[in-house]
Amino acid sequence: MSHGDAQAAPFSRRERLRMATIREIKEVARSLLIQEGPENVTIRAIAREMGMTAPAVYRYFTSRDALIMGLRGDIFAEMAQQVGTGIEGLPVEEPGRRLIAAARALRCWALAHPHEFGLVLGPWAPGLGREEAKPERDMGWVFGSVITRLIEDLWRIRPFPVPAEQDLDAGLVAQMRALIEDQGIALPVGAIAITLRCWVRLYGLICMETLGYLSFALSGGEAFFERELRDLCIALGIADDFEEPA
């Protein structure tokens, strides 16, 4: 092997095999999630599908909880990638159009992957304690940061109306300041408050549609989603960027 070849292969054969096995374990876990539901994503079931023993799988994931956390991290990253793809080609100077495209891309991904979306939104896996809250939040931020950066672009180019900080609850202000400092967000507290309001409303609607909780009233959710999206555009001062989907 030449010196150039050695530089091109930073991982040893053992490390590459380990990485490949981890990928396969996650792929099998995701397949079980889709076909049999989250309660059947177990180390024993994965071992059976892969022709391994459960102790062998535990060498790669020390617990079912660790596996679920890893799977959630992958799903968050995939969602972020889908949203990024949805805004490709749209100019940075048009943050309103980019936000609208991002919202629609998220809904499309969620409807196409209801089981994965449900796992991300579902309760913590059994056994996860409060000490796991920070890793879980950090994984969510892989996706949340995509939306927040779009809001930052909008605020930089076309600031929208926000409440005065003194008009907000002091406890809420403290939490939002902590978020700004922790994640380096270039938005004032009032803009974060509006962002959270819009995000919870939009995300909540996508959740209800994806998980089937709107079916009692609506056979299809697109028209309702677009109406709510238009209202959110008004709140963010980008109503003129809204166009009905083709």
XYZ file of C-alpha atoms in Angstrom:
246
model
C 0.000 0.000 0.000
C 1.405 3.413 -0.977
C 1.608 6.385 1.349
C -1.247 8.016 -0.612
C -3.449 4.950 -0.150
C -2.803 4.973 3.587
C -3.950 8.598 3.794
C -7.118 7.774 1.821
C -8.129 5.085 4.341
C -8.318 6.789 7.782
C -10.144 3.868 9.400
C -8.719 0.432 10.026
C -10.446 -2.665 8.650
C -11.794 -3.460 12.117
C -13.194 0.069 12.467
C -14.835 -0.125 9.035
C -16.435 -3.444 9.923
C -17.717 -2.002 13.199
C -19.202 1.024 11.420
C -20.841 -1.218 8.838
C -22.358 -3.396 11.579
C -23.724 -0.354 13.393
C -25.337 0.839 10.163
C -26.885 -2.582 9.616
C -28.226 -2.717 13.167
C -29.890 0.667 12.670
C -31.305 -0.396 9.310
C -32.824 -3.532 10.852
C -34.170 -1.458 13.771
C -35.814 0.964 11.368
C -37.332 -1.890 9.387
C -38.787 -3.356 12.581
C -40.128 0.064 13.522
C -41.960 0.385 10.216
C -43.227 -3.183 9.993
C -43.988 -4.038 13.614
C -44.054 -0.810 15.620
C -41.668 0.765 18.156
C -42.433 -1.704 20.947
C -40.915 -4.467 18.813
C -37.626 -2.672 18.211
C -35.629 -4.747 20.697
C -32.062 -5.974 20.849
C -33.259 -9.572 20.789
C -35.410 -9.022 17.679
C -32.569 -7.266 15.884
C -30.149 -10.042 16.773
C -32.588 -12.618 15.428
C -32.983 -10.756 12.115
C -29.219 -10.399 11.712
C -28.331 -13.940 12.715
C -26.415 -12.705 15.743
C -26.739 -13.272 19.462
C -28.162 -10.534 21.680
C -24.844 -10.192 23.598
C -23.080 -9.605 20.272
C -25.443 -6.721 19.455
C -24.856 -5.266 22.921
C -21.207 -4.813 21.968
C -22.370 -2.078 19.587
C -25.231 -0.605 21.632
C -25.077 -0.978 25.389
C -28.873 -0.853 25.763
C -32.095 -0.611 23.823
C -32.342 2.983 24.973
C -28.958 3.778 23.421
C -30.105 2.211 20.152
C -33.365 4.207 20.144
C -31.438 7.406 20.840
C -29.111 6.663 17.931
C -32.041 5.944 15.651
C -33.733 9.187 16.666
C -30.544 11.078 15.902
C -30.489 9.625 12.393
C -34.137 10.537 11.851
C -33.630 14.109 13.013
C -30.681 14.421 10.616
C -32.711 12.953 7.752
C -35.528 15.412 8.393
C -33.025 18.272 8.341
C -31.591 17.023 5.066
C -35.067 16.800 3.521
C -35.824 20.387 4.490
C -32.440 21.490 3.126
C -33.204 19.797 -0.178
C -36.600 21.496 -0.248
C -35.070 24.971 -0.206
C -32.239 24.309 -2.622
C -32.293 26.719 -5.511
C -34.215 29.408 -3.626
C -32.156 32.585 -3.114
C -30.966 33.390 0.397
C -32.295 36.894 -0.235
C -35.837 35.451 -0.291
C -36.148 34.014 3.231
C -39.940 34.048 3.121
C -40.097 31.691 0.167
C -37.443 29.488 1.768
C -39.434 29.205 5.007
C -42.595 28.263 3.151
C -40.719 25.645 1.120
C -39.144 24.252 4.301
C -42.538 23.857 5.974
C -43.936 22.016 2.982
C -40.865 19.795 2.728
C -41.210 18.798 6.378
C -44.865 17.884 5.918
C -44.085 15.800 2.823
C -41.346 13.893 4.631
C -43.516 13.273 7.672
C -46.419 11.923 5.625
C -44.039 9.626 3.744
C -42.400 8.378 6.995
C -45.118 8.291 9.683
C -43.434 5.602 11.801
C -40.101 7.409 11.922
C -41.824 10.710 12.600
C -43.802 9.073 15.385
C -40.640 7.721 16.991
C -39.099 11.184 17.074
C -42.233 12.639 18.659
C -43.054 9.709 20.932
C -42.271 9.509 24.652
C -38.778 8.700 25.802
C -37.956 5.026 25.604
C -38.330 3.136 28.914
C -35.361 3.690 31.173
C -34.210 7.025 29.808
C -33.714 9.329 32.756
C -33.435 13.053 33.049
C -29.702 12.855 32.499
C -30.513 11.974 28.876
C -32.439 15.208 28.277
C -29.418 17.152 26.966
C -28.409 14.565 24.315
C -32.037 14.325 23.192
C -32.334 18.083 22.917
C -29.069 18.300 21.006
C -30.303 15.724 18.493
C -33.515 17.679 18.029
C -31.488 20.818 17.475
C -29.868 19.244 14.407
C -33.276 19.762 12.855
C -34.430 22.784 14.851
C -31.365 24.751 13.831
C -32.367 24.496 10.157
C -35.655 26.296 10.837
C -34.048 28.782 13.221
C -31.386 29.764 10.676
C -34.138 30.468 8.157
C -35.873 32.703 10.706
C -32.544 34.457 11.342
C -32.238 35.169 7.623
C -35.758 36.552 7.581
C -35.093 38.737 10.627
C -31.905 40.083 9.062
C -33.582 40.989 5.780
C -37.195 41.680 6.781
C -37.693 42.013 10.559
C -41.206 41.081 11.657
C -43.293 42.512 14.533
C -42.343 41.047 17.927
C -43.526 41.578 21.506
C -41.472 43.728 23.850
C -39.380 41.674 26.249
C -41.025 43.305 29.284
C -44.414 42.077 28.049
C -43.321 38.437 28.280
C -43.295 36.237 31.368
C -39.966 36.516 33.200
C -39.552 32.732 33.394
C -40.137 32.405 29.665
C -37.640 35.157 28.929
C -34.997 33.388 31.045
C -35.484 30.139 29.120
C -35.296 31.870 25.758
C -32.146 33.745 26.767
C -30.585 30.420 27.764
C -31.514 28.972 24.366
C -30.020 31.976 22.576
C -26.768 31.631 24.507
C -26.592 27.840 24.274
C -27.175 27.666 20.518
C -25.742 31.009 19.423
C -29.010 32.238 17.924
C -28.876 35.666 16.298
C -32.401 36.684 17.302
C -33.779 38.877 20.097
C -36.020 37.342 22.746
C -39.200 38.718 21.160
C -38.352 37.138 17.810
C -37.675 33.806 19.527
C -41.116 34.030 21.139
C -42.789 34.487 17.743
C -40.652 31.742 16.221
C -41.676 29.260 18.923
C -45.339 30.183 18.567
C -45.263 29.643 14.812
C -43.166 26.484 15.106
C -45.402 24.832 17.703
C -48.485 25.604 15.634
C -46.986 24.323 12.396
C -45.282 21.286 13.905
C -48.358 20.399 15.931
C -50.509 20.406 12.823
C -48.061 18.185 10.940
C -47.973 15.809 13.915
C -51.747 15.499 14.092
C -52.062 14.840 10.368
C -49.140 12.416 10.174
C -50.218 10.382 13.208
C -53.840 10.213 12.037
C -55.408 12.516 14.621
C -57.141 14.704 12.025
C -58.904 11.845 10.298
C -61.954 12.232 12.548
C -62.693 15.500 10.745
C -60.715 15.603 7.505
C -60.068 13.018 4.820
C -57.037 15.013 3.658
C -55.052 17.654 5.464
C -53.380 19.661 2.704
C -55.994 22.418 2.407
C -56.068 22.930 6.176
C -52.266 22.909 6.354
C -51.986 25.529 3.624
C -54.546 27.746 5.356
C -52.583 27.593 8.610
C -49.320 28.173 6.757
C -50.780 31.293 5.171
C -51.795 32.594 8.598
C -48.277 32.002 9.918
C -46.879 33.912 6.956
C -49.053 36.853 7.962
C -47.651 36.716 11.518
C -44.099 36.717 10.114
C -44.786 39.526 7.648
C -44.240 37.375 4.560
C -47.821 37.015 3.328
C -46.789 38.345 -0.063
C -44.409 35.381 -0.462
C -47.185 32.833 -0.049
C -48.365 31.111 -3.206
C -50.762 28.220 -3.406
C -48.948 24.957 -4.192
C -48.995 23.891 -7.828
